[in-house]
């Protein structure tokens, strides 16, 4: 009677080094290292980059110049071609029964020997080029596929140094499956059957050796789900551990629950407009969190102009009406000042009960107080702000990273609002909170706002340790900003003529020049020159102001004040105006050299107009430098929906840019895509939460526990699982 094979888990595969596998001598292990493969786990998760479906393979005769192709054939007569100069060139002819094509390799002298050594079929990938009626592939990827019998041949990512063919890799990977015929599945059967997912080890085998392409698809889906599920489990554990372990504040959150005259309800009564339904809903979510004893960790999303700042201010007033302080952290001085100004204006005349009864005489109420603290706050002023914060005379402080400084201490910090999260590291975000916790033993609530939207499933993954609130409405009366990309000779002239006609109607405008780095003096010179050119030429006769990051804080403030009050018609600026600047009378945004900006930035810049009830216009001036530039600018012209644009952006830039900062090492997504696999992200989130609700410490899921320990780090996970 054959014994059942011992079941092992992915965690075991992580600890089996490749050199302990059969058929892997030391030399080969070294080569695998070049591919980042050190363990059996690395080997089975080294997924094919593509497959060749040999039933549908293109014939060489059909290869069309300009197109990317996969061709399979035999290589004949590889030879070194003498060239003048040092550039080495190897040429070879590749043929199948339909015809032939020439392969050219520059700077790869070893190819002559290598290609002549193959007596079997080879797959090549590259773009077909046409030169003097002959078709060429220049520096194609070459992969000997050998005499594999299957119809679907996996092709693995290659690296020159490794010199391991797809065929060899495929064989080594099969070796793992032969050695370990059974590996534990960590996703409960009920979830698998609800989602129609394959058994896991079957999926691993099928992704490497599919019988038909549909197998590879199903296998990919299963393995992608696992990646997302593990991440959601870990994020869920982080949320749970935080809620369990830290002592938060139960704020007096309901609008009418205030101390004395209810600050929040009065504030809302006196607002000149009604909150939108999205603002109400998110505020209710925030208020519920704040009222609860566990610390809030919430992400507030909303499109540019949806009124996030106002929502965050109400949250701050919830803290203040219960006698707590609130801090608002902004990424730039300009934005901090802007926030401070608008908050101060909204707060005028609002009163709160003084907490420290000793200070009181007849009236126990005082005005809600707010202050600004940035790197350029004067010494004397700074000393006063620090003192007022420590004494509790100050309710709200708005500032830049200066708020992180060691000398800043708070009397009763109850809420931290972090604006434009992506500019701060995750560590920075928690710095302030952790310090307050260590000083007072209490964790203040945290509300994070992003400048531009992030697609929902990306937010669930990248900011998945936070609860998510989305403002999905815009204040009434907003008209979408009419966006165009004028091209051709007269484009600039016509744009500025239009701008002038708007100024003639009493409106204002921005002209944004790109600036590579704010600190670069040469770049600042370039902006100054552009300002002079515009003021003397296309914008002659208008009152033009200049704003860039290198101006003194005072100069910046006076230019912004001039623009706000209408003394300046046109603000020529760098992207310092990108975030937060709010002048409803401005209706024209001109972005010069718009190809230099990303989608999110352009959307943010465009969001500076369209803030009043008048029609607004955005002009993107740019040459089409590349296909992606073109796609970006066209997307901006076609859509004003920030969430839609965020998806296009992520697609164009790649997901790594978003994930990179937050995830490291083995927890990386190898197969799953937060855009393509939207449905899986949602399922993973839902099922991970469900599982943790039933089994918060994963006691009845030992395989899953072992796996996330191995993949996410023993220490981190132990910390999360300790009750
Ligand atoms: P965000 O920070 O989300 O980009 P803002 O907070 O800057 O948006 O809000 C944009 C503008 O809309 C501000 O001038 C703000 O006062 C105004 N605003 C916010 N909420 C409303 C509302 N419910 N009705 C009308 N105007 C609003
Ligand atoms: Mg709370």
XYZ file of C-alpha atoms and ligand atoms in Angstrom:
751
model
C 0.000 0.000 0.000
C 1.505 3.255 -1.097
C 1.731 5.875 1.583
C 0.083 9.143 0.805
C 2.722 11.703 -0.071
C 3.512 14.017 2.782
C 1.754 17.271 2.325
C 3.977 20.301 2.397
C 3.245 24.001 2.018
C 4.626 26.857 -0.019
C 6.564 27.860 3.081
C 8.541 24.612 2.830
C 9.288 25.300 -0.808
C 10.686 28.668 0.257
C 13.239 26.948 2.444
C 14.303 24.301 -0.089
C 17.325 25.754 -1.875
C 17.593 24.987 -5.592
C 20.897 23.219 -5.136
C 19.111 20.552 -3.115
C 16.910 19.740 -6.116
C 17.904 16.954 -8.482
C 19.587 17.997 -11.714
C 20.981 21.229 -10.405
C 24.752 21.234 -10.116
C 26.445 24.281 -8.507
C 27.084 25.978 -11.853
C 23.422 25.902 -12.716
C 22.433 27.144 -9.277
C 24.655 30.171 -9.916
C 22.976 30.754 -13.242
C 19.541 30.552 -11.609
C 20.670 33.127 -9.091
C 20.988 35.588 -11.970
C 17.274 35.118 -12.483
C 16.605 35.698 -8.793
C 15.809 32.010 -8.272
C 17.213 30.566 -5.065
C 14.526 28.252 -3.743
C 12.028 25.749 -5.047
C 9.393 28.399 -4.394
C 11.244 30.898 -6.573
C 11.396 28.301 -9.281
C 7.683 27.506 -9.376
C 6.794 31.181 -9.174
C 9.080 32.034 -12.075
C 6.128 32.350 -14.412
C 6.198 32.196 -18.195
C 6.249 35.591 -19.861
C 4.272 34.247 -22.767
C 3.295 31.113 -24.580
C 3.760 30.055 -28.120
C 0.704 28.352 -29.427
C 2.291 26.115 -31.997
C -1.027 25.443 -33.606
C -1.365 29.119 -34.460
C 2.194 30.136 -35.022
C 2.905 32.820 -37.602
C 4.672 31.790 -40.761
C 7.810 33.699 -41.598
C 6.362 34.561 -44.990
C 3.478 36.356 -43.232
C 5.604 38.540 -40.939
C 4.629 42.147 -41.602
C 7.243 44.914 -41.341
C 6.643 47.190 -38.364
C 4.962 44.488 -36.313
C 6.128 42.641 -33.248
C 6.277 38.931 -34.042
C 7.090 35.537 -32.629
C 8.654 33.334 -35.277
C 9.782 29.749 -35.023
C 12.265 28.184 -37.378
C 15.741 26.815 -37.896
C 18.734 29.069 -37.890
C 21.208 28.649 -40.710
C 24.661 30.036 -41.198
C 25.249 32.509 -38.430
C 28.284 34.608 -39.345
C 30.300 37.531 -38.095
C 29.997 40.477 -40.465
C 33.069 42.682 -40.590
C 32.251 46.315 -39.817
C 34.246 49.493 -39.718
C 34.710 50.678 -36.159
C 34.224 48.658 -33.018
C 30.585 47.677 -33.391
C 30.327 43.908 -33.720
C 27.655 42.474 -35.970
C 26.412 38.915 -36.333
C 23.909 37.941 -39.010
C 21.974 34.734 -39.406
C 19.223 33.480 -41.627
C 16.205 31.878 -40.104
C 13.795 29.844 -42.158
C 10.624 27.819 -41.911
C 8.791 26.059 -44.694
C 7.243 29.364 -45.849
C 10.280 31.592 -46.188
C 13.183 33.245 -44.444
C 14.175 36.332 -42.513
C 17.536 37.779 -41.442
C 18.439 38.130 -37.784
C 20.969 40.862 -36.954
C 22.720 41.076 -33.611
C 24.737 44.125 -32.682
C 27.259 43.949 -29.832
C 26.579 40.243 -29.275
C 29.636 38.521 -30.799
C 28.903 35.245 -28.979
C 25.761 34.793 -31.063
C 27.668 33.344 -34.027
C 28.875 30.392 -32.028
C 25.663 30.005 -30.068
C 23.338 30.001 -33.055
C 25.481 27.623 -35.062
C 25.362 25.283 -32.101
C 21.567 24.906 -32.252
C 20.424 22.052 -34.370
C 16.869 22.522 -33.306
C 14.067 24.964 -33.703
C 14.391 28.380 -32.166
C 11.763 30.953 -31.262
C 12.623 34.600 -31.815
C 10.742 37.737 -30.780
C 11.201 41.175 -32.190
C 9.969 43.850 -34.537
C 10.166 43.193 -38.243
C 12.131 45.819 -40.139
C 12.325 46.262 -43.864
C 15.563 47.277 -45.563
C 16.136 47.047 -49.296
C 13.212 44.633 -49.719
C 14.645 42.248 -47.154
C 13.027 41.653 -43.773
C 15.141 41.820 -40.630
C 14.765 41.310 -36.912
C 17.323 43.427 -35.057
C 18.561 42.134 -31.691
C 15.606 39.784 -31.241
C 15.122 37.684 -28.121
C 16.183 34.145 -28.983
C 14.863 31.080 -27.261
C 15.546 27.515 -28.332
C 12.338 25.598 -27.812
C 13.712 22.226 -28.688
C 11.619 19.206 -29.413
C 8.904 19.847 -26.898
C 5.884 17.820 -27.716
C 3.158 20.033 -26.291
C 1.341 22.434 -28.517
C 1.642 25.281 -26.029
C 5.235 26.170 -25.247
C 5.976 28.447 -22.272
C 8.584 31.133 -22.774
C 10.267 32.434 -19.636
C 11.734 35.860 -18.989
C 15.386 35.765 -19.952
C 18.536 37.434 -18.839
C 21.688 37.433 -20.852
C 23.922 36.569 -17.869
C 21.905 33.533 -16.901
C 22.063 31.802 -20.260
C 19.291 29.408 -19.332
C 16.819 28.552 -22.021
C 13.090 28.296 -21.557
C 13.381 24.631 -22.264
C 15.772 24.076 -19.381
C 13.703 26.178 -17.039
C 10.617 24.239 -17.947
C 12.423 21.004 -17.134
C 13.733 22.234 -13.785
C 10.280 23.398 -12.811
C 8.802 20.014 -13.747
C 11.396 18.534 -11.417
C 9.786 20.332 -8.491
C 6.373 18.961 -9.384
C 7.760 15.434 -9.611
C 9.421 15.760 -6.254
C 6.437 17.313 -4.512
C 3.240 15.977 -6.032
C 1.083 17.580 -3.396
C 1.243 21.006 -1.770
C -1.243 22.430 0.706
C -3.942 24.752 -0.551
C -4.405 27.721 1.777
C -7.622 29.058 0.359
C -10.627 27.392 2.021
C -12.598 25.087 -0.212
C -15.789 27.115 0.188
C -14.128 30.206 -1.266
C -12.577 28.208 -4.073
C -15.834 26.730 -5.131
C -17.715 30.007 -4.844
C -15.218 31.675 -7.168
C -14.691 28.638 -9.376
C -10.958 28.529 -8.688
C -8.688 25.626 -9.556
C -6.920 23.574 -6.934
C -3.719 25.443 -6.233
C -1.048 22.925 -7.071
C -2.924 22.024 -10.249
C -2.888 25.695 -11.130
C 0.871 25.857 -10.646
C 1.387 22.897 -12.926
C -0.969 24.210 -15.563
C 0.540 27.654 -15.699
C 3.882 26.097 -16.555
C 2.587 23.312 -18.770
C -0.827 24.179 -20.153
C -2.513 21.823 -22.571
C -4.487 24.656 -24.090
C -4.142 28.392 -23.587
C -7.369 28.513 -21.599
C -5.633 26.366 -18.943
C -2.975 28.983 -18.490
C -5.664 31.626 -18.073
C -7.507 29.685 -15.376
C -4.267 28.871 -13.624
C -3.193 32.486 -13.696
C -6.487 33.534 -12.176
C -6.091 31.101 -9.313
C -2.528 32.109 -8.501
C -3.335 35.808 -8.851
C -6.179 35.342 -6.392
C -3.771 33.818 -3.889
C -1.437 36.787 -4.133
C -4.264 39.225 -3.557
C -5.839 37.122 -0.833
C -2.602 36.931 1.161
C -2.153 40.682 0.916
C -5.703 41.294 2.063
C -5.242 38.877 4.969
C -2.138 40.750 6.067
C -3.815 44.140 5.649
C -6.776 42.843 7.627
C -4.439 41.666 10.372
C -2.804 45.095 10.477
C -6.182 46.784 10.826
C -7.249 44.360 13.524
C -4.000 44.571 15.467
C -4.160 48.341 15.456
C -7.729 48.378 16.661
C -6.938 45.842 19.386
C -3.816 47.369 20.703
C -4.059 51.079 20.681
C -6.198 53.277 22.808
C -7.966 55.903 20.759
C -10.286 58.737 21.525
C -14.060 58.647 21.604
C -14.784 62.036 20.129
C -18.061 63.847 20.607
C -18.850 63.308 17.012
C -22.533 63.864 16.500
C -23.116 67.419 15.323
C -25.408 68.199 18.252
C -23.366 66.536 20.921
C -21.005 69.436 21.387
C -19.955 71.107 24.521
C -22.024 74.275 24.926
C -22.981 75.721 21.552
C -22.399 72.827 19.203
C -19.529 73.928 17.065
C -20.086 71.527 14.208
C -23.807 72.054 13.837
C -23.368 75.797 13.993
C -20.603 75.639 11.466
C -22.736 73.613 9.074
C -25.701 75.951 9.587
C -23.648 78.964 8.678
C -21.995 77.498 5.569
C -23.086 79.440 2.496
C -23.872 76.176 0.711
C -25.299 72.733 1.371
C -22.988 69.770 1.680
C -23.228 67.390 -1.252
C -24.589 63.916 -0.612
C -21.100 62.473 -1.001
C -19.766 64.891 1.590
C -22.541 63.948 4.030
C -21.977 60.264 3.603
C -18.219 60.429 4.051
C -18.653 62.730 7.039
C -20.969 60.229 8.660
C -18.366 57.514 8.138
C -15.665 59.703 9.604
C -17.826 60.793 12.523
C -18.647 57.172 13.367
C -14.949 56.309 13.395
C -14.110 59.294 15.514
C -16.828 58.503 18.015
C -15.596 54.945 18.355
C -12.926 54.229 20.959
C -10.482 52.710 18.445
C -8.252 55.082 16.517
C -9.464 56.051 13.056
C -7.296 55.212 10.049
C -9.280 56.366 7.090
C -8.525 57.347 3.519
C -10.711 60.067 2.062
C -10.835 59.993 -1.695
C -12.572 62.320 -4.072
C -11.960 63.966 -7.363
C -10.229 67.320 -7.614
C -12.694 69.955 -6.430
C -15.106 67.529 -4.763
C -14.697 69.336 -1.447
C -12.387 67.080 0.538
C -10.883 70.009 2.402
C -14.237 71.011 3.783
C -14.940 67.487 4.957
C -11.590 67.371 6.701
C -12.289 70.708 8.361
C -15.555 69.427 9.782
C -13.642 66.408 11.105
C -11.213 68.802 12.762
C -14.091 70.690 14.328
C -15.453 67.435 15.743
C -12.141 67.069 17.544
C -12.125 70.705 18.604
C -15.656 70.746 19.967
C -14.644 68.015 22.385
C -11.612 69.950 23.526
C -9.011 68.290 21.299
C -6.531 69.772 18.876
C -6.226 68.946 15.188
C -3.245 69.111 12.869
C -3.415 69.375 9.101
C -0.316 68.310 7.280
C 0.277 69.585 3.734
C 3.065 68.663 1.316
C 4.062 72.194 0.280
C 4.178 75.623 1.858
C 1.924 77.087 -0.795
C -0.698 74.487 -0.040
C -0.332 74.865 3.707
C -0.863 78.615 3.356
C -3.818 78.089 1.085
C -5.429 75.697 3.555
C -4.714 78.006 6.431
C -6.301 80.973 4.651
C -9.456 79.175 3.648
C -9.810 77.492 7.026
C -9.331 80.780 8.867
C -11.968 82.431 6.697
C -14.452 79.626 7.324
C -13.781 79.655 11.041
C -14.262 83.381 11.551
C -16.733 84.067 14.350
C -16.973 80.459 15.503
C -16.529 79.888 19.180
C -15.609 76.961 21.336
C -15.715 76.477 25.075
C -12.395 77.063 26.777
C -11.316 73.874 28.438
C -8.974 75.238 31.018
C -11.422 76.604 33.543
C -8.771 78.561 35.425
C -8.433 80.920 32.502
C -12.080 81.795 32.547
C -13.873 84.825 33.725
C -17.378 85.739 32.692
C -17.456 84.204 29.246
C -16.179 80.672 29.022
C -16.063 80.634 25.229
C -13.388 81.830 22.849
C -12.881 81.903 19.106
C -11.650 78.719 17.502
C -7.985 79.394 16.892
C -5.812 78.237 14.031
C -2.180 78.849 13.161
C 0.272 78.142 10.382
C 3.593 76.440 10.945
C 6.030 75.921 8.083
C 9.763 76.027 7.482
C 9.590 79.728 6.815
C 7.567 80.740 9.856
C 9.609 83.387 11.678
C 11.419 82.434 14.840
C 9.319 84.574 17.126
C 6.075 83.444 15.557
C 7.184 79.840 15.689
C 7.962 80.104 19.394
C 4.501 81.463 20.016
C 2.805 78.729 17.988
C 4.778 76.036 19.797
C 3.852 77.502 23.129
C 0.176 77.794 22.240
C 0.099 74.221 21.004
C 1.714 72.919 24.156
C -0.581 74.982 26.367
C -3.676 74.059 24.408
C -4.579 77.597 23.376
C -4.398 76.588 19.765
C -7.110 74.340 18.314
C -5.941 73.776 14.765
C -2.462 73.879 13.337
C -1.818 73.765 9.611
C 1.661 73.112 8.352
C 4.238 71.240 6.369
C 6.667 68.625 7.622
C 7.685 71.262 10.184
C 4.860 69.694 12.202
C 6.976 66.549 12.573
C 9.721 68.429 14.322
C 10.780 67.143 17.721
C 10.105 70.446 19.448
C 6.452 70.459 18.529
C 4.392 69.038 21.339
C 0.663 69.073 21.672
C -1.577 69.499 24.650
C -4.333 67.227 23.387
C -3.876 66.201 19.778
C -7.006 64.363 18.712
C -6.869 64.273 14.921
C -4.184 64.315 12.265
C -5.272 65.107 8.723
C -2.671 64.288 6.095
C -3.263 65.922 2.750
C -1.747 64.617 -0.484
C -0.566 61.406 1.074
C 1.613 60.161 -1.764
C 4.174 62.852 -1.137
C 4.740 61.667 2.380
C 6.179 58.258 3.059
C 4.130 55.806 5.045
C 6.639 56.113 7.859
C 6.266 59.867 7.930
C 2.535 59.585 8.170
C 2.773 57.473 11.290
C 5.617 59.468 12.809
C 3.453 62.123 14.337
C 0.843 59.652 15.483
C 3.390 57.356 17.091
C 5.032 60.223 18.896
C 1.772 61.411 20.343
C 1.020 57.848 21.391
C 4.318 57.480 23.189
C 3.813 60.795 24.958
C 0.190 60.447 25.916
C -0.560 56.752 25.550
C -3.427 57.674 23.264
C -3.450 57.410 19.469
C -5.018 60.351 17.668
C -7.370 59.673 14.778
C -5.858 59.847 11.295
C -7.537 60.973 8.113
C -5.540 60.719 4.901
C -6.536 62.565 1.739
C -5.105 61.987 -1.714
C -4.689 64.805 -4.205
C -5.905 62.876 -7.188
C -8.050 59.786 -7.151
C -6.615 56.318 -7.141
C -8.610 53.509 -8.744
C -10.651 51.732 -6.111
C -8.902 48.395 -6.320
C -5.521 50.111 -6.238
C -6.556 51.958 -3.098
C -7.670 48.651 -1.572
C -4.244 47.222 -2.171
C -1.888 50.133 -1.703
C -3.811 51.796 1.112
C -5.554 48.631 2.165
C -4.681 49.061 5.830
C -6.947 52.110 5.817
C -10.722 52.238 5.671
C -11.943 53.891 2.533
C -14.380 56.784 2.098
C -15.129 58.156 -1.342
C -16.829 61.449 -2.171
C -18.594 60.566 -5.386
C -20.381 63.843 -5.989
C -19.299 67.297 -7.106
C -20.636 70.586 -5.722
C -23.610 71.669 -7.824
C -23.256 74.022 -10.761
C -19.818 72.873 -11.777
C -19.334 72.635 -15.492
C -16.715 70.271 -16.822
C -13.631 72.152 -17.938
C -13.547 72.213 -21.728
C -10.139 70.826 -22.528
C -8.329 71.009 -25.815
C -4.958 70.284 -27.291
C -4.537 72.878 -30.010
C -1.876 71.885 -32.501
C -0.199 73.432 -35.469
C 1.308 76.819 -36.228
C -1.200 79.186 -34.716
C -1.917 77.087 -31.635
C -0.138 79.268 -29.104
C -1.327 82.521 -30.598
C -4.964 81.466 -30.687
C -4.770 80.149 -27.152
C -3.487 83.429 -25.776
C -5.988 85.423 -27.831
C -8.717 83.396 -26.190
C -7.158 83.921 -22.771
C -7.161 87.676 -23.403
C -10.814 87.682 -24.350
C -11.655 85.899 -21.080
C -9.640 88.450 -19.098
C -11.529 91.098 -21.060
C -14.714 89.638 -19.532
C -13.259 90.047 -16.061
C -12.009 86.481 -15.669
C -8.540 85.372 -14.624
C -6.094 82.794 -15.959
C -3.111 80.600 -15.185
C -0.192 79.788 -17.419
C 1.850 76.864 -16.152
C 5.433 76.300 -17.273
C 7.132 73.032 -16.511
C 10.055 73.182 -14.170
C 12.143 70.098 -13.846
C 13.278 70.763 -10.339
C 12.280 73.661 -8.173
C 15.734 73.924 -6.741
C 17.531 74.241 -10.024
C 18.611 77.817 -10.528
C 18.877 77.469 -14.280
C 15.336 76.167 -14.405
C 14.104 79.098 -12.326
C 15.848 81.416 -14.799
C 13.956 79.695 -17.595
C 10.625 80.348 -15.886
C 11.539 83.975 -15.292
C 12.441 84.315 -18.950
C 9.188 82.739 -20.041
C 7.344 85.125 -17.753
C 9.111 88.091 -19.354
C 8.419 86.773 -22.828
C 4.714 86.320 -22.093
C 4.338 89.657 -20.307
C 6.021 91.544 -23.146
C 4.490 89.530 -25.995
C 1.375 87.363 -26.002
C 0.028 88.764 -22.726
C 1.089 92.402 -23.213
C -1.370 94.818 -21.650
C -2.526 92.358 -18.965
C -1.455 92.392 -15.329
C 0.793 89.362 -15.081
C 2.249 87.839 -11.914
C 4.937 85.207 -11.429
C 4.912 82.390 -8.896
C 7.519 79.688 -8.386
C 8.868 77.654 -5.519
C 12.103 79.591 -5.159
C 10.415 82.865 -4.236
C 10.521 83.858 -0.593
C 7.452 82.940 1.400
C 6.569 86.608 1.585
C 6.833 87.120 -2.161
C 4.723 84.015 -2.789
C 2.080 85.241 -0.426
C 1.889 88.661 -1.964
C 1.550 87.265 -5.498
C -1.168 84.863 -4.366
C -2.974 87.641 -2.526
C -2.789 89.792 -5.655
C -4.284 86.997 -7.714
C -7.001 86.235 -5.198
C -8.062 89.849 -4.975
C -8.094 90.253 -8.745
C -5.209 92.714 -8.988
C -3.384 90.179 -11.117
C -5.104 88.896 -14.268
C -2.758 86.111 -15.232
C -0.592 84.027 -12.975
C 2.437 82.551 -14.698
C 3.502 79.728 -12.458
C 5.259 76.455 -12.042
C 3.465 73.481 -10.580
C 3.571 75.060 -7.142
C -0.022 75.929 -7.948
C -0.798 72.305 -8.637
C -2.515 71.597 -5.414
C -5.035 73.481 -3.420
C -5.012 76.876 -5.071
C -8.627 77.956 -5.107
C -9.658 81.099 -7.009
C -13.154 80.609 -8.437
C -12.857 83.588 -10.796
C -10.063 81.903 -12.731
C -11.492 80.247 -15.836
C -8.542 79.611 -18.121
C -5.667 77.219 -17.579
C -2.891 77.100 -20.144
C -0.283 74.382 -19.666
C 2.862 74.889 -21.712
C 4.888 71.890 -22.759
C 2.115 69.707 -21.406
C 3.840 66.549 -22.629
C 6.220 66.915 -19.704
C 3.474 66.306 -17.165
C 1.783 63.113 -16.095
C -1.962 62.572 -16.247
C -2.530 63.042 -12.538
C -0.615 66.287 -12.522
C -2.445 67.673 -15.539
C -5.781 66.740 -14.006
C -4.745 68.430 -10.790
C -3.631 71.555 -12.666
C -6.836 71.642 -14.642
C -8.701 71.394 -11.338
C -7.535 74.937 -10.546
C -10.215 76.194 -12.929
C -13.867 75.284 -13.132
C -14.314 76.179 -9.465
C -16.924 78.867 -10.058
C -20.200 78.657 -11.918
C -18.697 80.045 -15.148
C -17.550 77.866 -18.029
C -13.859 77.136 -17.851
C -11.210 76.142 -20.352
C -7.974 74.247 -20.311
C -5.430 74.372 -23.135
C -2.673 71.816 -23.347
C 0.183 73.102 -25.474
C 2.492 70.326 -26.590
C 4.099 68.535 -29.466
C 3.240 64.890 -29.732
C 6.597 63.476 -28.729
C 5.542 59.886 -28.346
C 2.558 57.620 -28.499
C 2.144 57.727 -24.724
C 2.256 61.539 -24.664
C -0.463 61.468 -27.238
C -2.557 59.022 -25.242
C -2.151 61.070 -22.088
C -3.198 64.331 -23.681
C -6.075 62.730 -25.541
C -7.300 61.159 -22.323
C -7.322 64.566 -20.646
C -9.289 66.075 -23.531
C -11.790 63.234 -23.491
C -12.483 62.955 -19.777
C -12.777 65.111 -16.694
C -13.435 62.137 -14.437
C -10.450 61.748 -12.144
C -11.153 58.102 -11.366
C -11.306 57.199 -15.032
C -8.093 59.116 -15.694
C -6.400 57.419 -12.778
C -7.003 54.045 -14.378
C -5.596 55.144 -17.702
C -2.635 56.614 -15.890
C -1.916 53.434 -14.007
C -2.204 51.463 -17.199
C 0.272 53.705 -19.005
C 2.756 53.979 -16.180
C 2.584 50.433 -14.896
C 1.461 49.298 -11.512
C 4.912 48.962 -10.081
C 5.042 52.712 -9.602
C 2.175 52.527 -7.162
C 2.948 49.270 -5.451
C 6.681 49.756 -5.142
C 6.602 52.033 -2.150
C 4.361 49.950 -0.020
C 5.221 46.375 -0.702
C 8.538 44.739 -0.612
C 10.211 41.436 -1.136
C 8.110 38.390 -1.570
C 4.800 40.033 -1.017
C 5.113 41.625 -4.467
C 2.401 40.870 -6.913
C 3.966 38.616 -9.496
C 0.894 37.811 -11.526
C -2.025 39.777 -10.184
C -2.837 43.163 -11.617
C -4.838 45.598 -9.544
C -6.380 46.953 -12.725
C -6.906 43.878 -14.835
C -7.965 41.736 -11.891
C -10.341 44.235 -10.340
C -12.898 41.569 -9.586
C -10.308 39.404 -7.846
C -9.176 42.295 -5.667
C -12.743 42.828 -4.515
C -13.304 39.120 -3.908
C -10.024 38.806 -2.046
C -10.862 41.754 0.167
C -14.314 40.434 0.945
C -13.242 36.871 1.648
C -10.198 37.870 3.667
C -12.353 40.084 5.876
C -14.900 37.292 6.237
C -12.266 34.784 7.219
C -10.703 37.120 9.770
C -14.079 37.964 11.243
C -14.537 34.275 12.041
C -10.972 33.499 12.953
C -9.153 36.703 13.914
C -5.867 34.999 14.816
C -5.993 32.393 12.041
C -5.880 29.599 14.598
C -7.823 27.239 12.376
C -5.821 28.113 9.271
C -2.328 26.860 10.077
C -1.198 26.498 6.458
C -2.192 30.030 5.655
C -0.402 31.261 8.747
C 2.784 29.428 7.807
C 2.605 30.767 4.297
C 2.210 34.412 5.182
C 4.940 34.071 7.796
C 7.269 32.777 5.118
C 6.261 35.330 2.516
C 5.722 38.472 4.573
C 8.326 38.054 7.266
C 8.321 35.959 10.376
C 8.637 38.853 12.792
C 6.038 41.120 11.280
C 3.451 38.393 11.089
C 4.195 37.133 14.593
C 3.588 40.629 15.834
C 0.268 40.772 14.013
C -0.886 37.417 15.315
C 0.030 37.922 18.941
C -3.093 38.389 20.970
P -10.687 69.264 -3.124
O -9.798 69.551 -1.961
O -11.479 68.022 -2.983
O -9.967 69.349 -4.443
P -11.831 71.682 -2.315
O -11.967 71.323 -0.904
O -10.704 72.546 -2.743
O -11.784 70.378 -3.175
O -13.207 72.318 -2.744
C -13.325 73.029 -3.922
C -14.179 74.269 -3.713
O -15.534 73.915 -3.582
C -13.837 75.098 -2.509
O -13.903 76.441 -2.897
C -14.941 74.766 -1.530
O -15.206 75.829 -0.656
C -16.111 74.527 -2.449
N -17.087 73.599 -1.919
C -16.845 72.516 -1.149
N -17.990 71.878 -0.872
C -18.980 72.545 -1.494
C -20.396 72.351 -1.604
N -21.002 71.337 -0.982
N -21.097 73.237 -2.321
C -20.482 74.249 -2.955
N -19.161 74.492 -2.891
C -18.408 73.652 -2.178
Mg -11.959 57.544 17.624
